[in-house]
Coordinates of C-alpha atoms and ligand atoms in Angstrom, one line a residue:
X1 CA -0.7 -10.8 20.5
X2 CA 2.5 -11.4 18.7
X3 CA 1.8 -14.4 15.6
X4 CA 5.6 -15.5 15.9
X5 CA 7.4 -14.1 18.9
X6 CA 10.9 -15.4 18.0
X7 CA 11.1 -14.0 14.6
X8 CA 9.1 -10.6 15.2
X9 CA 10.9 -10.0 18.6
X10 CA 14.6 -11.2 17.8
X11 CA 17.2 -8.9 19.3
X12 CA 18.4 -6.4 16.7
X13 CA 21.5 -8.4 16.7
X14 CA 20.7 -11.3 16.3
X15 CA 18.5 -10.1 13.6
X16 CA 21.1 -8.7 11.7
X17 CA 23.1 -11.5 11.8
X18 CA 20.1 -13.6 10.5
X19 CA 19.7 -11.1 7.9
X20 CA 23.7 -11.2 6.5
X21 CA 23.6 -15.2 6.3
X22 CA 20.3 -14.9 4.4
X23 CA 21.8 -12.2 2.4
X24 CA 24.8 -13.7 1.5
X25 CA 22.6 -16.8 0.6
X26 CA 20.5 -15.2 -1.5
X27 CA 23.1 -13.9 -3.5
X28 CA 24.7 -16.8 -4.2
X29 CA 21.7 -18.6 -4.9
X30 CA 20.8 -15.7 -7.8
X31 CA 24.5 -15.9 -9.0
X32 CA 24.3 -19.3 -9.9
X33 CA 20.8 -19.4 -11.1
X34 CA 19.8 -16.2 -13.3
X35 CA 22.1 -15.0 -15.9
X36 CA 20.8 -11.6 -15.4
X37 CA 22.1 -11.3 -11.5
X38 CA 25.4 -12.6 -12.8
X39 CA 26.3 -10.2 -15.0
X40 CA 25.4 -7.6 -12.4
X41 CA 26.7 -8.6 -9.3
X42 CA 29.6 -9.4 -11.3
X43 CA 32.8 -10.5 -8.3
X44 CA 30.7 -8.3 -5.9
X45 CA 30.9 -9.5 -2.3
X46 CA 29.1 -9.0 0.9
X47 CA 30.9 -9.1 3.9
X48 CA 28.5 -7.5 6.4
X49 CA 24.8 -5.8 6.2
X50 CA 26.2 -1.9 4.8
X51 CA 28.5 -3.6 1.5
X52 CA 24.9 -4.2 0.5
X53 CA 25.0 -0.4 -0.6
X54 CA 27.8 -1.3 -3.2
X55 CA 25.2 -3.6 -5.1
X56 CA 23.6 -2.0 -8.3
X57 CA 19.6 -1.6 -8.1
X58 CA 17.0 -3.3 -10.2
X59 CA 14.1 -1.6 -11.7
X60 CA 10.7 -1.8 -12.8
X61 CA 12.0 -1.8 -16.6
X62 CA 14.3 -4.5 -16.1
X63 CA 11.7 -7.2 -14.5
X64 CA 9.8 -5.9 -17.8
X65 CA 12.7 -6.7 -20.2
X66 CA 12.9 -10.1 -18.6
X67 CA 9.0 -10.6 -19.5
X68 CA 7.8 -13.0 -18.6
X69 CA 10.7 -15.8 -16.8
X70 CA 13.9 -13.9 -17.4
X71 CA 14.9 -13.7 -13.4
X72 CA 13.3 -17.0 -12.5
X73 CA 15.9 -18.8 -10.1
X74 CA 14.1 -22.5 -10.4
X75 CA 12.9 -24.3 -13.2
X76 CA 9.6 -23.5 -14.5
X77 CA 8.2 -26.7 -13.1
X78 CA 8.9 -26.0 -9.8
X79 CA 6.9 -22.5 -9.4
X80 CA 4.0 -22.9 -7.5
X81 CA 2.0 -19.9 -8.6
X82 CA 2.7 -17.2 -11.1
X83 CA 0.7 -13.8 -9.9
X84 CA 1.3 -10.5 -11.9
X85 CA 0.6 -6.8 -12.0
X86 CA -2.2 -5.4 -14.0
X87 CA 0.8 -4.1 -16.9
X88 CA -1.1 -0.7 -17.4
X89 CA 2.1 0.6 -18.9
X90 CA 2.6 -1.8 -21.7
X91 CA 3.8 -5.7 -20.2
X92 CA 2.6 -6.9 -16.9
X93 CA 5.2 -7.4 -14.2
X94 CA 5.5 -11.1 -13.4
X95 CA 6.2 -12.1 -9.5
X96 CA 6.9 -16.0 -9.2
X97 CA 6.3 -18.0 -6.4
X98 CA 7.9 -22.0 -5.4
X99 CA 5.9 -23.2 -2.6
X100 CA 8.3 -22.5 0.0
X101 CA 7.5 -18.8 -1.0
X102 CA 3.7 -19.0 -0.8
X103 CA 4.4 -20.6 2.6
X104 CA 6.4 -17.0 3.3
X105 CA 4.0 -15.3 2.1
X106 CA 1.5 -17.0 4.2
X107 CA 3.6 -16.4 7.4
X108 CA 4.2 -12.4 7.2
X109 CA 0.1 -12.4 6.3
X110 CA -0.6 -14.2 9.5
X111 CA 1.8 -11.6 11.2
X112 CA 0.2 -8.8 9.9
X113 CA -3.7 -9.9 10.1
X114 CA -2.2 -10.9 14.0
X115 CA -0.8 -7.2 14.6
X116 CA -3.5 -5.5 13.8
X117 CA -5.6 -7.6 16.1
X118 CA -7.4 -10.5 13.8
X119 CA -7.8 -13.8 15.7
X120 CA -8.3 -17.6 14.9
X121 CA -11.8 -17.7 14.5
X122 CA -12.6 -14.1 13.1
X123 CA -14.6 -14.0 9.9
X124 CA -13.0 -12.1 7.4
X125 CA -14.5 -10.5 4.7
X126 CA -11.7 -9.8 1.5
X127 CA -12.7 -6.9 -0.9
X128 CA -9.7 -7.0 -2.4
X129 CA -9.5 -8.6 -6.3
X130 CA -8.9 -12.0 -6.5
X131 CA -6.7 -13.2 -9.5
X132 CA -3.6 -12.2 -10.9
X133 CA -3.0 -9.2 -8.4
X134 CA -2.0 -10.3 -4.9
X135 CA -4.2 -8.8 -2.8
X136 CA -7.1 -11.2 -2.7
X137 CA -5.6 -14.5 -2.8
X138 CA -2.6 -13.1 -0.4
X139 CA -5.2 -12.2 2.5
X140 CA -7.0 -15.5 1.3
X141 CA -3.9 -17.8 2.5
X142 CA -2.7 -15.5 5.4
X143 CA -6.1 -15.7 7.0
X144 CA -6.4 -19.4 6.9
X145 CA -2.9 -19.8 8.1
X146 CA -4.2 -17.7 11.5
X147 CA -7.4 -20.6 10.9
X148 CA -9.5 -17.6 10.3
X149 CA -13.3 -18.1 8.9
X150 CA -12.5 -16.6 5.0
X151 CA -14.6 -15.5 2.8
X152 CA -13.2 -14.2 -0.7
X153 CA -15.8 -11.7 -2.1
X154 CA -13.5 -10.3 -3.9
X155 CA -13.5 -6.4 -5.8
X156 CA -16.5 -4.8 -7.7
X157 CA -20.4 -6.1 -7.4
X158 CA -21.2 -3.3 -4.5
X159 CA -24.7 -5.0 -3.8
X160 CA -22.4 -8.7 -3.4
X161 CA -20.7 -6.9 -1.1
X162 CA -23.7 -5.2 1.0
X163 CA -25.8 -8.2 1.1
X164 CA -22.6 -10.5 2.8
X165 CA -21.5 -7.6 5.2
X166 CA -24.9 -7.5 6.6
X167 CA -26.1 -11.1 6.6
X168 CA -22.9 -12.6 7.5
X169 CA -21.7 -10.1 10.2
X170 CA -17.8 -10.6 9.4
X171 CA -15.7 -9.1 12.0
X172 CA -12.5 -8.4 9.9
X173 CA -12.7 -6.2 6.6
X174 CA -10.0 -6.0 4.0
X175 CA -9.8 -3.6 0.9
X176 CA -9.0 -0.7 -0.6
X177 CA -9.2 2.1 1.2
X178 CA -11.3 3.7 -1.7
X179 CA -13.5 0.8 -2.2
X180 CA -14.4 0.3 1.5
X181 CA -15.6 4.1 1.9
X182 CA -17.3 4.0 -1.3
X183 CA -19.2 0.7 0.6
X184 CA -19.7 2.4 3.8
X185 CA -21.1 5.0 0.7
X186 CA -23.1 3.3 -0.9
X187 CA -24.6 1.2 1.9
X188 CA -26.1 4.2 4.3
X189 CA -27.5 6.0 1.1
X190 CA -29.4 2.4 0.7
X191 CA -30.9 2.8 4.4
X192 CA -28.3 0.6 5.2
X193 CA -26.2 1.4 8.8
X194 CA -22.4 0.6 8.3
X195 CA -22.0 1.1 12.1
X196 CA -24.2 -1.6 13.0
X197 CA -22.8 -4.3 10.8
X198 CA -20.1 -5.2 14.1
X199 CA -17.3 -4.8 12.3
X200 CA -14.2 -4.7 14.5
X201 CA -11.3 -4.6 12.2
X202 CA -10.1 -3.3 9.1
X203 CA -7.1 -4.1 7.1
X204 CA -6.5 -1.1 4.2
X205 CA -3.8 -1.2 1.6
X206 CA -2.7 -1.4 -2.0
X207 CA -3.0 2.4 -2.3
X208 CA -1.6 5.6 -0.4
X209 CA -3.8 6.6 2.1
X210 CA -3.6 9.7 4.7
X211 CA -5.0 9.8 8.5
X212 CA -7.9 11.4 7.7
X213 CA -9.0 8.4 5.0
X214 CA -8.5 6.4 8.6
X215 CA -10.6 8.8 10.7
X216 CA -13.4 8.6 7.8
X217 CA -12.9 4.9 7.5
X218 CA -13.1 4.3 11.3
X219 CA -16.1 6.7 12.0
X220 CA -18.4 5.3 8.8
X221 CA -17.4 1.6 10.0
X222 CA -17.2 1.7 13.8
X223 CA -13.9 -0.1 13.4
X224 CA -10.2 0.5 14.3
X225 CA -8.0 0.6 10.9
X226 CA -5.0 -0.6 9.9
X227 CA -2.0 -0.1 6.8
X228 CA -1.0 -2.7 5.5
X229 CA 2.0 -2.6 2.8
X230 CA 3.5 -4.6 0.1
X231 CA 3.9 -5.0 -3.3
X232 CA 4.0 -8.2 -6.5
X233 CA 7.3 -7.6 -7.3
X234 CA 8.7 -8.5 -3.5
X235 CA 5.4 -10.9 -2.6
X236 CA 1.8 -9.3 -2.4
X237 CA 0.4 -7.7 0.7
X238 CA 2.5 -8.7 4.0
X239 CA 5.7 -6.9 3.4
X240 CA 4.7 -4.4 6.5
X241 CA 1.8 -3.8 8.9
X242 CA 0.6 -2.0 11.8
X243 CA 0.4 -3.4 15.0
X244 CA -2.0 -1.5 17.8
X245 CA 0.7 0.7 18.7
X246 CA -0.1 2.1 14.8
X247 CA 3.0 3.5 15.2
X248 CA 4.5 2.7 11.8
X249 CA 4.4 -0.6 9.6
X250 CA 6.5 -3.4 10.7
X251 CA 8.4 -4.6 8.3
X252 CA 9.2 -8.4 8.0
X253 CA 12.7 -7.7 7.9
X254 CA 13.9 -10.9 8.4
X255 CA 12.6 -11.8 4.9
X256 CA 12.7 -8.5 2.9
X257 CA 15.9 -6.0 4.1
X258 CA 14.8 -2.4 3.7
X259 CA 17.1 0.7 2.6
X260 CA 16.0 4.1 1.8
X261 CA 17.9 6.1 -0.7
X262 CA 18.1 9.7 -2.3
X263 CA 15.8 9.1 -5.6
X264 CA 18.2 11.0 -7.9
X265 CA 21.4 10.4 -5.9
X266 CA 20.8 6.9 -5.1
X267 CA 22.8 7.2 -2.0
X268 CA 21.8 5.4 1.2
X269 CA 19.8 7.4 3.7
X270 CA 20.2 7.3 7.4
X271 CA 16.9 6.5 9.4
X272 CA 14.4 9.0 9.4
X273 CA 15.4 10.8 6.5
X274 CA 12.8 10.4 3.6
X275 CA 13.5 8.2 0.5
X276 CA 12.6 5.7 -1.6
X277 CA 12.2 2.3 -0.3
X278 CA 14.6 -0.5 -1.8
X279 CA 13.8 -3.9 -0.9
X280 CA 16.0 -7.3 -1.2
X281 CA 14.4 -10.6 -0.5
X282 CA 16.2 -12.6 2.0
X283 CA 14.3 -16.0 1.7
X284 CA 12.3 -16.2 -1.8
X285 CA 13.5 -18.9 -3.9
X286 CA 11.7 -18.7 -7.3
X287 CA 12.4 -14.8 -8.1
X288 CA 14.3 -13.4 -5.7
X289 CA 15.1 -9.5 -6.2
X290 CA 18.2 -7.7 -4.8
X291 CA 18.0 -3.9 -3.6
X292 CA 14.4 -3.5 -5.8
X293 CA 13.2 0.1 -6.2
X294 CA 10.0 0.0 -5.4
X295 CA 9.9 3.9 -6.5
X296 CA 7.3 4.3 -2.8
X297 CA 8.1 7.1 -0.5
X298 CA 8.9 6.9 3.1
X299 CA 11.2 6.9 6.2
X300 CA 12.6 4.2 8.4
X301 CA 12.9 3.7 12.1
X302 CA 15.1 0.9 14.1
X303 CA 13.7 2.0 17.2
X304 CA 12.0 -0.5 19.0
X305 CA 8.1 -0.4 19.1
X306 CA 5.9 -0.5 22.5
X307 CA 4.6 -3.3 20.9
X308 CA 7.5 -5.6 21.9
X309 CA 8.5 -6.2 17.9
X310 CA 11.9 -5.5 17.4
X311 CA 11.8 -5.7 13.5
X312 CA 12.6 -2.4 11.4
X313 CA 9.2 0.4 11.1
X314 CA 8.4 2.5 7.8
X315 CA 6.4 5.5 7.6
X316 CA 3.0 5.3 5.8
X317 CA 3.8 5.2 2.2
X318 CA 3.6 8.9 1.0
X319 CA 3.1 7.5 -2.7
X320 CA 5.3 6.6 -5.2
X321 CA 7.7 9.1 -6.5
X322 CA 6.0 8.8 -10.3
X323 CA 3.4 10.3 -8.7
X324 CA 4.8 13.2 -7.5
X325 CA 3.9 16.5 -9.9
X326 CA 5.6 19.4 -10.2
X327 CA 3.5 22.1 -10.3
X328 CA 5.0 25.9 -10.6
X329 CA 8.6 24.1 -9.3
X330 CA 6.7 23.2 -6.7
X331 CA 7.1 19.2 -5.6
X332 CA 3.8 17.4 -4.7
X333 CA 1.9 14.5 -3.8
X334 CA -1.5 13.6 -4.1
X335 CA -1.1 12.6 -0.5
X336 CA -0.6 16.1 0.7
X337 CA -3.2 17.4 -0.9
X338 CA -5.6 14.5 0.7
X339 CA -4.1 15.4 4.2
X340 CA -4.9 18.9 3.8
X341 CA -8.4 18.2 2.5
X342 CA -9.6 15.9 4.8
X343 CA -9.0 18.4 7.8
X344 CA -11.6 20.3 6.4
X345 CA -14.8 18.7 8.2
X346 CA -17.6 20.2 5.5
X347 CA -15.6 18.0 2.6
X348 CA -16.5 14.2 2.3
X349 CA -13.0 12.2 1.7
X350 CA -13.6 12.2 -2.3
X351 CA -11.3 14.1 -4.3
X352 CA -9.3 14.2 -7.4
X353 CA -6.3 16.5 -9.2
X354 CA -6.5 17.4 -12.7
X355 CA -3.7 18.3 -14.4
X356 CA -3.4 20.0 -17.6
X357 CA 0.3 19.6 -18.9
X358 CA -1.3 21.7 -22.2
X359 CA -0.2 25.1 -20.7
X360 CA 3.0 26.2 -20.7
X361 CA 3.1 25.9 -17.1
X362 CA 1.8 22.6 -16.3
X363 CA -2.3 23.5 -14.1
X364 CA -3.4 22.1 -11.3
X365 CA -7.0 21.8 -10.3
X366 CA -7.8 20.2 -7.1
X367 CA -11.6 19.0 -7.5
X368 CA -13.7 17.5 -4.3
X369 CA -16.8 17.0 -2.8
X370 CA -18.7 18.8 0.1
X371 CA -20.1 16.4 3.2
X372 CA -23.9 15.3 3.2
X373 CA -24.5 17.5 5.8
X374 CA -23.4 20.8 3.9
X375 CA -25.9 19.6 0.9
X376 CA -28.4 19.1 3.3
X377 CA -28.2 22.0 4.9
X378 CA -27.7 24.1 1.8
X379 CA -30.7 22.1 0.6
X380 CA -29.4 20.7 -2.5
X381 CA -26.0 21.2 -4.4
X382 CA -25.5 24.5 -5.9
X383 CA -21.8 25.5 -6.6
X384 CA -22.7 29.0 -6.1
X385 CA -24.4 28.9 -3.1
X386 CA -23.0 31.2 -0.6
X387 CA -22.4 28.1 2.3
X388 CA -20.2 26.2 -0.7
X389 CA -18.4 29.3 -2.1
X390 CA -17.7 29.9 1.5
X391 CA -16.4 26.4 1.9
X392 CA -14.3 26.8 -1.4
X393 CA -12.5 29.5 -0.3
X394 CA -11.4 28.1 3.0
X395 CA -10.5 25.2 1.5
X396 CA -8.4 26.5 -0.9
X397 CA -7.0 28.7 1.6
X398 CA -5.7 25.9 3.7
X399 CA -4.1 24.1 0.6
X400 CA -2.4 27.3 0.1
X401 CA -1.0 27.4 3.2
X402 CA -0.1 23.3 3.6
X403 CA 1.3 23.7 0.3
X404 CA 2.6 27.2 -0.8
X405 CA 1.0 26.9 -3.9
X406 CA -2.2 28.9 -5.4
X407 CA -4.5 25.6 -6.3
X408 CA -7.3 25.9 -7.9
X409 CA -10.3 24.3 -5.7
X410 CA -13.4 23.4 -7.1
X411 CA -16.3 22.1 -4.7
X412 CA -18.4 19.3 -7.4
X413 CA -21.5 17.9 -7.2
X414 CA -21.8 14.6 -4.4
X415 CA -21.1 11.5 -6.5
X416 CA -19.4 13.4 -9.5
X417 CA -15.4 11.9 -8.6
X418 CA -15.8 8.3 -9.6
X419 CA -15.4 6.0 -6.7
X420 CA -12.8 2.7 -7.0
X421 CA -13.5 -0.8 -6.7
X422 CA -10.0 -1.6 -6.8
X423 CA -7.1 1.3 -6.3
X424 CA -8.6 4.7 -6.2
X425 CA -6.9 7.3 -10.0
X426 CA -6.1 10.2 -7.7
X427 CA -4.4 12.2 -10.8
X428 CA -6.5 12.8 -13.9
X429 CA -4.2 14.1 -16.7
X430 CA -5.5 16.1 -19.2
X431 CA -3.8 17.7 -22.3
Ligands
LIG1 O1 -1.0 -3.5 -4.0 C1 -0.2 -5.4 -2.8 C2 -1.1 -5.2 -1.7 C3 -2.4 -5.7 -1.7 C4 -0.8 -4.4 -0.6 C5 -3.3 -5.5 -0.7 C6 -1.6 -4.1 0.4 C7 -2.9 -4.7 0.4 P1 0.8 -4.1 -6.3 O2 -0.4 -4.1 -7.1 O3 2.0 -4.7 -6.9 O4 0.6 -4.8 -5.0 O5 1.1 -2.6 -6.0 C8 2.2 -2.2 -5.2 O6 1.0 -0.3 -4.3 O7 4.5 -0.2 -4.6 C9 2.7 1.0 -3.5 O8 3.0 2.0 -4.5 C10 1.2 0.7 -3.4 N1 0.9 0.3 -2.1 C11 0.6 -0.9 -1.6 N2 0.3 -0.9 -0.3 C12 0.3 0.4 0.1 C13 0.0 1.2 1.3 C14 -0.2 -4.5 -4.0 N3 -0.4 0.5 2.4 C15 2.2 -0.8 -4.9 N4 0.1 2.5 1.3 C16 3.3 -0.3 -4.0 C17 0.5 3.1 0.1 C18 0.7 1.2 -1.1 N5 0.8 2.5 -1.0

């Protein structure tokens, strides 16, 4: 079922024309509105979709420097909601919305919980925090917009969590990634059968995540899984999803226009070569953002889907290019490592990399656990054990291979890599 035919099935041309008058709006709505914009865009103009390349980037720093209403583009009065990003890295990043933007928002939510096969009616069970970060209140307002049964349990609490999954039988989840397998977890070690809760759905996001986090998820839940993409800075969760085809996210291109560019270059990539994703909003009012660098990695495809949606796909989100190491020149993500991991059927999907930049050449140590079953039959965890050493070595091997580089793989104790309630820390630094 498609949520809004007309917009997620429009004819690529008529898309793209739809997508130049909304652009060319946009632009002059930030040019008379935010001094910032003004001075960049300077006499820049926009004839048609590709002069958009000619248009200089914004970045992370500068939504920082405008802390906290630099770019607004309507009065303070007239914002609806403020939401913001957790600011880890000194101040947070704010994202603004008017209610013409939350009623956006809402839309691409309802597309996305649509796609992936939600339905009026479904009970939906949000695991994702409620508060300033998006991901709560954004599934919160999407689901009611489908007229969906809602019920905001937001992160953290795991026994919250168990009691309301069992007695409440929801038939949607929405979380983390992380968080839900550390539920499914949690909940069979308790007696507890994840399988048997009905589940039908879920909805992960908010963090990378690699097919075999989706085979995990699916097997511990008895559920069919879906990505779902987006980020504060452009609106919350909604800015791409998979339908059933899970084929790619669709993007709701007629409200944020995708590019991908060369990270160091910042050249414009054809589709299907690998980039970083720059976004410009097409219809937000109260911060709009032109050719944002969301610093996530991935590929584009215009093709259409067997789905019937016409709109533009990305790839899953490799992870963002801050999070790439470099380890013995070698270029890497976390992601990789995941992938390569998680093909191993003797680990259990928790992992971590430890990086010591206190050595000349910066170390990598790739740490993870072994599956129930190895501990069980192994009778207990002992890293030296000849079924775990085993394990280490062809697990190491393989990350060799997949990756060219000599990592060094320890097998850890169950329950040793500390499991998320919100977005998983992948990278441990040390040194
Ligand atoms: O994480 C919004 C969201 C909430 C998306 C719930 C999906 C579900 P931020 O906290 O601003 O917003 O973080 C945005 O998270 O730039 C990506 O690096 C990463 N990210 C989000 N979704 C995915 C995904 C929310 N499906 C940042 N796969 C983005 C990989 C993702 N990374």
């Amino acid at each position: 079922m498609i949520w809004n035919s007309a917009a997620e099935s429009m004819p690529r041309v008529a898309r793209e024309q739809l997508q130049l008058d909304r652009l060319q709006e946009t632009l002059r709505w930030v040019r008379e509105h935010v001094a910032f914009h003004r001075e960049r865009l300077g006499g820049a103009r926009v004839g048609a979709l590709p002069d958009l390349a000619g248009l200089p980037f914004v970045r992370k720093t500068d939504l920082r420097e405008q802390y906290p209403f630099g770019l607004l583009a309507v009065p303070r009065r007239e914002v609806a909601r403020i939401h913001a990003s957790s600011g880890t890295k000194g101040k947070p990043t704010v994202a603004a919305y008017t209610a013409g933007d939350l009623d956006v928002w809402r839309e691409v939510m309802a597309r996305a919980l649509t796609a992936a096969g939600a339905r009026r009616g479904d009970l939906l069970h949000v695991a994702f925090g409620y508060g300033l970060f998006t991901g709560g209140l954004g599934f919160h307002d999407g689901a009611e917009r489908v007229g969906m049964t809602v019920v905001p349990v937001s992160s953290g609490n795991t026994a919250r969590h168990h009691l309301l999954l069992q007695d409440f039988k929801p038939d949607v989840f929405a979380g983390t990634p992380s968080f839900a397998l550390h539920l499914a977890e949690t909940l069979a070690e308790q007696g507890g059968k994840p399988r048997e809760l009905g589940l039908r759905i879920g909805l992960f996001g908010a963090e990378p995540w690699t097919d075999g986090i989706r085979v995990a998820l699916e097997r511990a839940f008895g559920i069919s899984a879906f990505d779902i993409y987006g980020l504060s800075e452009i609106i919350g969760p909604g800015v791409a999803g998979e339908c059933e085809a899970r084929d790619g996210l669709h993007i709701a291109d007629d409200h944020f226009l995708p590019e991908i560019i060369d990270p160091v270059s910042g050249a414009v990539l054809a589709p299907g070569r690998e980039g970083e994703l720059v976004l410009t909003t097409l219809t937000k009012r109260a911060m709009p953002l032109v050719r944002y660098r969301t610093g996530d990695i991935t590929t584009l495809s215009l093709e259409p889907c067997r789905c019937g949606r016409t709109s533009a796909r990305m790839a899953r989100v490799k992870g963002r290019s801050d999070d790439m190491l470099i380890v013995k020149g070698v270029n890497l993500y976390p992601s990789e490592v995941e992938r390569t991991l998680l093909a191993v059927d003797e680990l259990a999907p928790h992992y971590q990399l430890v990086v010591d930049r206190a050595a000349t050449l910066a170390r990598l140590e790739v740490q993870v656990e072994p599956a129930p079953e190895v501990i069980a039959r192994c009778g207990g965890f002992a890293a030296d054990h000849p079924e775990i050493e085993s394990l280490r070595r062809r697990a190491a091997e393989q990350l060799r291979q997949a990756t060219g580089l000599s990592v060094e793989l320890t097998i850890v104790a169950p329950r040793t890599i500390p499991r998320s309630e919100g977005k998983a820390v992948r990278v441990i630094e040390r040194g």
